[in-house]
Amino acid sequence: MKFKVQAEMTYTANTAGTLILNINALNNATQSVVAEELRVTPEMDEEELKDIAGENRLIRMQISEPCNIDISYHATVDNGWRLVDMSGIKETPVHQLPPEVLTYLHPSRYCQSDKLFRLAHNMFGDIDNPFVTVINMVEWIYTNIQYLSGSTNSETSAFDTVTEQAGVCRDFAHLGIALCRALTIPARYFTGYAYKLHPADFHACFEAYIGGSWILFDATKLVPLNGMVKLATGRDAADAALANIFGDIIFNTMLVNCTLADDAFKPFYYTSGSLQGISYS
Amino acid sequence: MKFKVQAEMTYTANTAGTLILNINALNNATQSVVAEELRVTPEMDEEELKDIAGENRLIRMQISEPCNIDISYHATVDNGWRLVDMSGIKETPVHQLPPEVLTYLHPSRYCQSDKLFRLAHNMFGDIDNPFVTVINMVEWIYTNIQYLSGSTNSETSAFDTVTEQAGVCRDFAHLGIALCRALTIPARYFTGYAYKLHPADFHACFEAYIGGSWILFDATKLVPLNGMVKLATGRDAADAALANIFGDIIFNTMLVNCTLADDAFKPFYYTSGSLQGISYS
Amino acid sequence: MKFKVQAEMTYTANTAGTLILNINALNNATQSVVAEELRVTPEMDEEELKDIAGENRLIRMQISEPCNIDISYHATVDNGWRLVDMSGIKETPVHQLPPEVLTYLHPSRYCQSDKLFRLAHNMFGDIDNPFVTVINMVEWIYTNIQYLSGSTNSETSAFDTVTEQAGVCRDFAHLGIALCRALTIPARYFTGYAYKLHPADFHACFEAYIGGSWILFDATKLVPLNGMVKLATGRDAADAALANIFGDIIFNTMLVNCTLADDAFKPFYYTSGSLQGISYS
Amino acid sequence: MKFKVQAEMTYTANTAGTLILNINALNNATQSVVAEELRVTPEMDEEELKDIAGENRLIRMQISEPCNIDISYHATVDNGWRLVDMSGIKETPVHQLPPEVLTYLHPSRYCQSDKLFRLAHNMFGDIDNPFVTVINMVEWIYTNIQYLSGSTNSETSAFDTVTEQAGVCRDFAHLGIALCRALTIPARYFTGYAYKLHPADFHACFEAYIGGSWILFDATKLVPLNGMVKLATGRDAADAALANIFGDIIFNTMLVNCTLADDAFKPFYYTSGSLQGISYS
C-alpha cells in the first residue's frame, strides 16, 4: 500500500552542535521508498548512518554555527504490509529464537520487564497462543490506560505507566513491550508515519516476535494497522528517537502528514476472534 | 599478559528450559584465547552465538528435561591490554563519532543518563580533557559510594545508586556509565575475570570512548586495571549478563578463578596526574 | 478476648544513643492491659511517651555508653474486639469525616495514593458499600501479591508492590492503605501481636474508616482477625515502627509470642457475603 | 512585623463535593491575626477545623451542587518573627527532643530521608553546629538545584529532586527536609504568604528544630526570611496542601498578595558567618 509522507521541522541552533534525525522511511526488503527528498536549510554537512540494528536511517547533521534550521522530508513509500496466519501458533522456545532477536527479551530504559515479571505472569501468564496473549494485553492497556496528552514526559517508563495508568502512544508501546518481554516474548518499539492519525503526528506502537515474524500491535487503537510507514525499530524510545540533539539547539515546530497514494484503502484492525496478524517485516 | 581463568557453575533444572551463558572469554583482535575448554554435564544441545554487538560469545544450552547441570570453563587468555596516551585529548564532537558508538550515548535500563543530566553537568560539566573528567567521576564514585555486598539487587539502577550511595561493582559501573552519557561521552558496561580480586568472582567495570579508543575505568579500585580478561561489553548489565535463565532453573554454586600465566605482572592503576589510559580494544 | 504477649529483644550498642521502642500494647477505651512488665537490662534512663496521634506508647531509652541491651516485655491484654454491622453502609462524605481522620486520606512515605489514583478507580472505583470494596481489594492483594520473606526491604512502598507483586505483611498493608486513600476511604497502618501467626512475629495489617468505625483488614489472611493485640496505628510503617534506633546500635535477636489467656477462642475471618466488620477501636 | 495578605481563588464544581482550604493565616502565640475576612460565594456550609498537629486552620466547605465558587481571603497579620542566637548550639540528642517533635524525624511521602541517609552523611554528616550544617545544605541546594517553573509536578519528591536537580519552592523545601531528617535533625514543611515574592504566590520553605526552636530556612533565597505570614506546617506538602479537593471540582484562577502594613521593613537574610536564626514559633 503506497503513502505520501511529509515531515517539516524547524530548529534554532544557538550554538554549534549535532542533530541526528530519524525521519527517513525505512527502505528494506519489505518496505520500498519509491521516491524521497530531504531538504535541509541552510546547507550543512550531513550524512546518512545505519544504527546498530542495521536498518534505521539516521541523518546526522553537523551544525557549525548558530542558525535557524528548516528540515523538509517528502517521500512516497510502499509499506509492504502483509497478513500472517496466527492460528495454531505456540510460543517459540528460547533455544529456537534467532540470535539477533534475543536482545529484545532484555529490560531496557523504558521497558523494565524485570520489574513486571510477576504482574505479567499473574495477568497474562497462561499462554496458549502468544498472539492471543498479546491481543489480551493490548485490550487491557487500551481499557485501563487513559490516553492523555501531556500526562507524561521523556522520562516516563512502563514501570510508571502500569500504575499511573495514563500516557501517550509512546507509553502505551513501552508498556506492551515490557509485558511481552516479562513473558519471554521478544518485543520492540516501532515508530512511523500513520495514516488517519488525528491530529497528524508521528506514531509509536510495538512489534512482538511471534511464530517467526515480527507482528505489529497498537494499544492506542488510534489508527488502522495497515496504514503505517515504518521509520525505525529499537529496544525502546531511547533507541528510536525521532531526533537526538547535541548542543543548544531548540525544537520549534513540526508538521507531519501521511496521505494515501494508492487506490482503495481498506483499514485493517484486529477483531475479536480473528487470528490474522499484521507484519511489516 | 596471559592469564588462566576458570569458572565452575552448577544449576538445577526443575523443568526443561534454556540457559544462555556468557562466561567464554572474548576472542578478538585485541584479546586472544590461547586455549579453552567448556564442559557441560550432562551432554546437551548447545551452540555458540554472537550477540547483536557482534563480539560477545553466548553459549545457548537447550535443557530438555529436569537435571543437575555442571558447567566447567577453563581458558588461557592473552588479554592484549595496551596503554593509550590521553594527554591533550579533547571531547570528540558527536558528528565525528563512529556510528556504532552512538548507541552508547543513549539511556538504558540501569543507566538513566537522561535523569542525571543536570547532576552530571553540575558536578563534572566543565570538561577540558574527557579522560580527566572520567577520572574525577571515578574518584567521586569511589569516595561516596560504599562497596557493600548485598545492598543492592538485580533491579538497582544508577538512578538509585547516585542517591543511596551503596552498591557492588555492577552498581559502580552503571553509575559511571550514566554520568558519562549525560555528558555526551559514550560509555559501556564491561564484564570480565579479574586477577587479584578477593574474594574471587566475576567483575564489572566500564569503558568510555575517549580520543577514539575505549578506555577502561573501575570505580571500585579493587583490582589492577591490566589484570582483566574480557568477557563482554554491552549497554549495561541487561546486555551483558553472565547468565540468562529461561524456565525453572536454579543457580546453585559458582567458583571463579583467575591466575597469572605469564612472567612478572606489574599492576597498573591510574595515578594522580598521569594521563595514560588503558584499553582492551 | 485475653492474650498473653511476650517480646524479647537484644541489641548491642557500640556507642551511646537512643532507642525508641513501640512494643507496649495499647491501653485505651477498647483494649485493656491487665498486667504488664517491661524489663530493660542494664538499667537506663527510660520514659514512656505518647506519639503525635496520642495513643501509641513509645518507650524512649537513653543509652549512655556501649553495652549489650536485653529487653523483655510481658503483658496480659484484653483486646476488646467487637463486630460492627456493615450492611447498608455507604461512603462517608468528606465533609462528615471527623477532622482527626482527614490526615489518613493523604499520601505518605510508603502509601503513595496519589500515584495509584487511576488504578484504584479503574479496579475498585465503583463503590456501593465501601466495606465490600475493601474486601474486594484485600482479595485482589491476597491473590496477586506473593508473600515472600526477604523480597522487600525497609524502603519498599506500595508503588513498588502494586507492580512487583511480592512482599511481606508490611507491604500488603501499605498497598491496602494506598488503594483505600486513592478512593477517599481513610486508612491507616496497624501493628500488633497476632495469635496463631507462624512463625511467631509482630504482624502488620490495616484499618479503614468505614461507617464511622475503624475496621480491620489483613490482606495476608495469615491469622484470625480477632486474635490481635494492638500495638500502634499510624499513617504507615514510618509512623509505627517497632523500633527507632539512633546511634550505632545493632539489633541482634527477637522472640515474639502470643498465647491465649482466655477460654475458648473462636477464630473470626471475613467470609464471602458476610457483612460483619471487626474493629479494635 | 505586620502584613496585609490576600488570596482570591475561583473553582468550578461540576458535581457536589468537598473543598478543604488552608489559606487562613495561623493565629497562635507567635503570629497574631489582627483582622481577617473569608468570603465564600455562593454561601455554603463551611467550618474551621484544626488538623492533627493542632494549629493549621482548615476551612472545610460542603459543596452541595454544581456551581462556580469564589473565595476571597483578606487578613492583617503580625507575623511575630524573632531572631534566635545560634552560636555554640549543638545537636539535640534524641532523648532530649520533645515527644511531639519526633514525628519530624520520620520519612514522609515527599521526603524519603531513609533513602538519602548515606548521601546526607557523606555531604553534611560532620556536624558541629547544626545551624551551620543546615545553612550549608541550603547553599548546596541553592547552587545545584535549578529553579524551573513547570519542571516538576505534585508527585515529585526529594528522592527525585536530589538527582534531577530542578524544581520549584516546594521541591527545594522537600529536599532540605529530607536531608535534615537523614541527619537526625527534625524538619518540617512551612507554607505561607511571602512579602516581595515575584511573581506573587504562596511560598513554601522549611523549618528545622535546632537548639530547642523551629528555625526557618529557604533554599530558594527568593524572599527575605522575615517577610513570611505563616499558613501551615506539616511533615511535607501532603500534610500542608493549600487545597484538598474531593469531587469533580476544577481549580480556575488564583491571585495572591502580600503587602507591608507596618513601618520600615528591613529585609533579613542569612549571611555568611552570621549565627542568627529566624523563627516563627
Short mmCIF file of N, CA, C and O in Angstrom, two decimals, chain A residues 201-257:
data_model
loop_
_atom_site.label_atom_id
_atom_site.label_comp_id
_atom_site.label_asym_id
_atom_site.label_seq_id
_atom_site.Cartn_x
_atom_site.Cartn_y
_atom_site.Cartn_z
N ASP A 201 0.62 13.27 13.33
CA ASP A 201 1.83 13.28 14.14
C ASP A 201 2.61 12.02 13.79
O ASP A 201 2.12 11.16 13.07
N PHE A 202 3.83 11.91 14.31
CA PHE A 202 4.48 10.61 14.28
C PHE A 202 3.73 9.70 15.24
O PHE A 202 3.05 10.16 16.16
N HIS A 203 3.87 8.41 15.05
CA HIS A 203 3.15 7.47 15.91
C HIS A 203 4.13 6.42 16.42
O HIS A 203 5.17 6.17 15.81
N ALA A 204 3.81 5.86 17.59
CA ALA A 204 4.63 4.77 18.13
C ALA A 204 3.73 3.60 18.49
O ALA A 204 2.64 3.79 19.03
N CYS A 205 4.18 2.41 18.16
CA CYS A 205 3.49 1.21 18.61
C CYS A 205 4.56 0.12 18.84
O CYS A 205 5.70 0.47 19.14
N PHE A 206 4.21 -1.12 18.79
CA PHE A 206 5.25 -2.12 19.06
C PHE A 206 5.06 -3.39 18.25
O PHE A 206 3.97 -3.65 17.74
N GLU A 207 6.13 -4.13 18.11
CA GLU A 207 6.13 -5.42 17.43
C GLU A 207 6.52 -6.52 18.42
O GLU A 207 7.42 -6.33 19.23
N ALA A 208 5.84 -7.64 18.31
CA ALA A 208 6.22 -8.82 19.10
C ALA A 208 6.62 -9.92 18.13
O ALA A 208 6.03 -10.05 17.05
N TYR A 209 7.60 -10.68 18.53
CA TYR A 209 8.12 -11.75 17.67
C TYR A 209 7.35 -13.03 17.96
O TYR A 209 7.53 -13.66 18.99
N ILE A 210 6.45 -13.37 17.05
CA ILE A 210 5.53 -14.49 17.26
C ILE A 210 5.52 -15.35 16.02
O ILE A 210 5.34 -14.84 14.90
N GLY A 211 5.70 -16.63 16.21
CA GLY A 211 5.62 -17.55 15.09
C GLY A 211 6.65 -17.26 14.01
O GLY A 211 6.43 -17.55 12.83
N GLY A 212 7.77 -16.68 14.40
CA GLY A 212 8.84 -16.42 13.44
C GLY A 212 8.71 -15.10 12.70
O GLY A 212 9.52 -14.80 11.84
N SER A 213 7.69 -14.29 13.05
CA SER A 213 7.53 -12.98 12.39
C SER A 213 7.39 -11.88 13.44
O SER A 213 6.90 -12.12 14.55
N TRP A 214 7.77 -10.68 13.06
CA TRP A 214 7.50 -9.52 13.90
C TRP A 214 6.09 -9.05 13.58
O TRP A 214 5.81 -8.61 12.47
N ILE A 215 5.21 -9.13 14.55
CA ILE A 215 3.80 -8.79 14.38
C ILE A 215 3.53 -7.45 15.06
O ILE A 215 3.97 -7.21 16.19
N LEU A 216 2.80 -6.58 14.37
CA LEU A 216 2.55 -5.22 14.88
C LEU A 216 1.33 -5.18 15.80
O LEU A 216 0.29 -5.78 15.50
N PHE A 217 1.47 -4.41 16.90
CA PHE A 217 0.35 -4.17 17.81
C PHE A 217 0.31 -2.69 18.18
O PHE A 217 1.36 -2.05 18.28
N ASP A 218 -0.88 -2.18 18.39
CA ASP A 218 -1.03 -0.77 18.74
C ASP A 218 -2.11 -0.66 19.82
O ASP A 218 -3.30 -0.71 19.53
N ALA A 219 -1.66 -0.49 21.06
CA ALA A 219 -2.61 -0.48 22.18
C ALA A 219 -3.43 0.81 22.24
O ALA A 219 -4.38 0.91 23.02
N THR A 220 -3.07 1.80 21.42
CA THR A 220 -3.89 3.02 21.42
C THR A 220 -5.13 2.85 20.53
O THR A 220 -6.09 3.60 20.68
N LYS A 221 -5.09 1.93 19.61
CA LYS A 221 -6.17 1.71 18.64
C LYS A 221 -6.55 2.98 17.90
O LYS A 221 -7.71 3.15 17.50
N LEU A 222 -5.59 3.88 17.72
CA LEU A 222 -5.92 5.17 17.10
C LEU A 222 -5.98 5.11 15.59
O LEU A 222 -6.61 5.95 14.97
N VAL A 223 -5.32 4.14 14.99
CA VAL A 223 -5.21 4.12 13.53
C VAL A 223 -5.30 2.70 13.00
O VAL A 223 -5.05 1.74 13.71
N PRO A 224 -5.63 2.57 11.70
CA PRO A 224 -5.61 1.24 11.10
C PRO A 224 -4.19 0.69 11.10
O PRO A 224 -3.22 1.43 10.89
N LEU A 225 -4.07 -0.60 11.32
CA LEU A 225 -2.75 -1.21 11.46
C LEU A 225 -2.00 -1.32 10.14
O LEU A 225 -0.78 -1.49 10.12
N ASN A 226 -2.70 -1.21 9.04
CA ASN A 226 -2.03 -1.33 7.74
C ASN A 226 -1.72 0.03 7.10
O ASN A 226 -1.32 0.08 5.95
N GLY A 227 -1.86 1.10 7.88
CA GLY A 227 -1.60 2.43 7.33
C GLY A 227 -0.33 3.08 7.85
O GLY A 227 -0.22 4.30 7.86
N MET A 228 0.62 2.28 8.31
CA MET A 228 1.86 2.82 8.86
C MET A 228 2.94 2.87 7.79
O MET A 228 3.02 1.98 6.93
N VAL A 229 3.80 3.85 7.89
CA VAL A 229 5.06 3.84 7.15
C VAL A 229 6.16 3.80 8.19
O VAL A 229 6.29 4.69 9.02
N LYS A 230 6.91 2.74 8.13
CA LYS A 230 7.86 2.44 9.21
C LYS A 230 9.08 3.34 9.15
O LYS A 230 9.70 3.52 8.09
N LEU A 231 9.42 3.89 10.29
CA LEU A 231 10.62 4.71 10.41
C LEU A 231 11.75 3.95 11.06
O LEU A 231 12.89 3.99 10.61
N ALA A 232 11.44 3.31 12.15
CA ALA A 232 12.52 2.72 12.93
C ALA A 232 11.97 1.68 13.87
O ALA A 232 10.80 1.71 14.25
N THR A 233 12.84 0.75 14.25
CA THR A 233 12.56 -0.12 15.39
C THR A 233 13.74 -0.03 16.34
O THR A 233 14.84 0.39 15.96
N GLY A 234 13.51 -0.42 17.58
CA GLY A 234 14.57 -0.39 18.57
C GLY A 234 14.07 -0.98 19.85
O GLY A 234 12.91 -1.38 19.95
N ARG A 235 14.93 -1.02 20.85
CA ARG A 235 14.55 -1.63 22.12
C ARG A 235 13.47 -0.81 22.80
O ARG A 235 12.59 -1.34 23.46
N ASP A 236 13.56 0.49 22.65
CA ASP A 236 12.51 1.38 23.15
C ASP A 236 12.79 2.76 22.59
O ASP A 236 13.62 2.90 21.68
N ALA A 237 12.12 3.78 23.12
CA ALA A 237 12.27 5.12 22.55
C ALA A 237 13.70 5.65 22.66
O ALA A 237 14.07 6.57 21.92
N ALA A 238 14.49 5.10 23.56
CA ALA A 238 15.89 5.55 23.65
C ALA A 238 16.66 5.18 22.39
O ALA A 238 17.58 5.88 21.99
N ASP A 239 16.30 4.07 21.77
CA ASP A 239 16.96 3.60 20.55
C ASP A 239 16.39 4.24 19.30
O ASP A 239 17.05 4.24 18.26
N ALA A 240 15.15 4.68 19.37
CA ALA A 240 14.44 5.04 18.14
C ALA A 240 13.84 6.43 18.24
O ALA A 240 12.72 6.67 17.82
N ALA A 241 14.62 7.35 18.80
CA ALA A 241 14.13 8.72 18.90
C ALA A 241 14.06 9.35 17.52
O ALA A 241 14.91 9.09 16.67
N LEU A 242 13.06 10.17 17.29
CA LEU A 242 12.96 10.90 16.03
C LEU A 242 14.12 11.87 15.88
O LEU A 242 14.61 12.10 14.77
N ALA A 243 14.54 12.44 17.01
CA ALA A 243 15.65 13.40 16.96
C ALA A 243 16.51 13.22 18.19
O ALA A 243 15.99 13.11 19.30
N ASN A 244 17.81 13.20 17.98
CA ASN A 244 18.75 13.31 19.09
C ASN A 244 19.52 14.60 18.88
O ASN A 244 20.10 14.82 17.81
N ILE A 245 19.51 15.42 19.90
CA ILE A 245 20.05 16.77 19.79
C ILE A 245 21.26 16.90 20.70
O ILE A 245 21.19 16.55 21.88
N PHE A 246 22.36 17.41 20.16
CA PHE A 246 23.57 17.64 20.96
C PHE A 246 23.99 19.09 20.77
O PHE A 246 24.30 19.49 19.65
N GLY A 247 23.98 19.84 21.83
CA GLY A 247 24.25 21.27 21.75
C GLY A 247 22.99 22.03 22.09
O GLY A 247 21.94 21.45 22.32
N ASP A 248 23.09 23.33 22.12
CA ASP A 248 21.95 24.18 22.49
C ASP A 248 21.10 24.45 21.24
O ASP A 248 21.19 25.51 20.63
N ILE A 249 20.33 23.45 20.90
CA ILE A 249 19.52 23.50 19.68
C ILE A 249 18.07 23.30 20.12
O ILE A 249 17.74 22.32 20.77
N ILE A 250 17.22 24.27 19.78
CA ILE A 250 15.86 24.28 20.28
C ILE A 250 14.89 23.81 19.20
O ILE A 250 14.93 24.30 18.07
N PHE A 251 14.05 22.90 19.55
CA PHE A 251 13.00 22.45 18.65
C PHE A 251 11.89 23.50 18.64
O PHE A 251 11.40 23.91 19.68
N ASN A 252 11.48 23.92 17.44
CA ASN A 252 10.42 24.94 17.34
C ASN A 252 9.08 24.37 16.89
O ASN A 252 8.11 24.41 17.63
N THR A 253 9.03 23.89 15.67
CA THR A 253 7.73 23.50 15.10
C THR A 253 7.87 22.19 14.34
O THR A 253 8.96 21.81 13.92
N MET A 254 6.73 21.55 14.16
CA MET A 254 6.71 20.29 13.42
C MET A 254 5.38 20.17 12.70
O MET A 254 4.34 20.53 13.23
N LEU A 255 5.45 19.68 11.48
CA LEU A 255 4.25 19.37 10.72
C LEU A 255 4.47 17.99 10.12
O LEU A 255 5.49 17.74 9.48
N VAL A 256 3.51 17.11 10.34
CA VAL A 256 3.64 15.74 9.86
C VAL A 256 2.39 15.42 9.05
O VAL A 256 1.30 15.88 9.39
N ASN A 257 2.58 14.64 8.03
CA ASN A 257 1.43 14.32 7.18
C ASN A 257 1.61 12.94 6.56
O ASN A 257 2.73 12.51 6.28
#
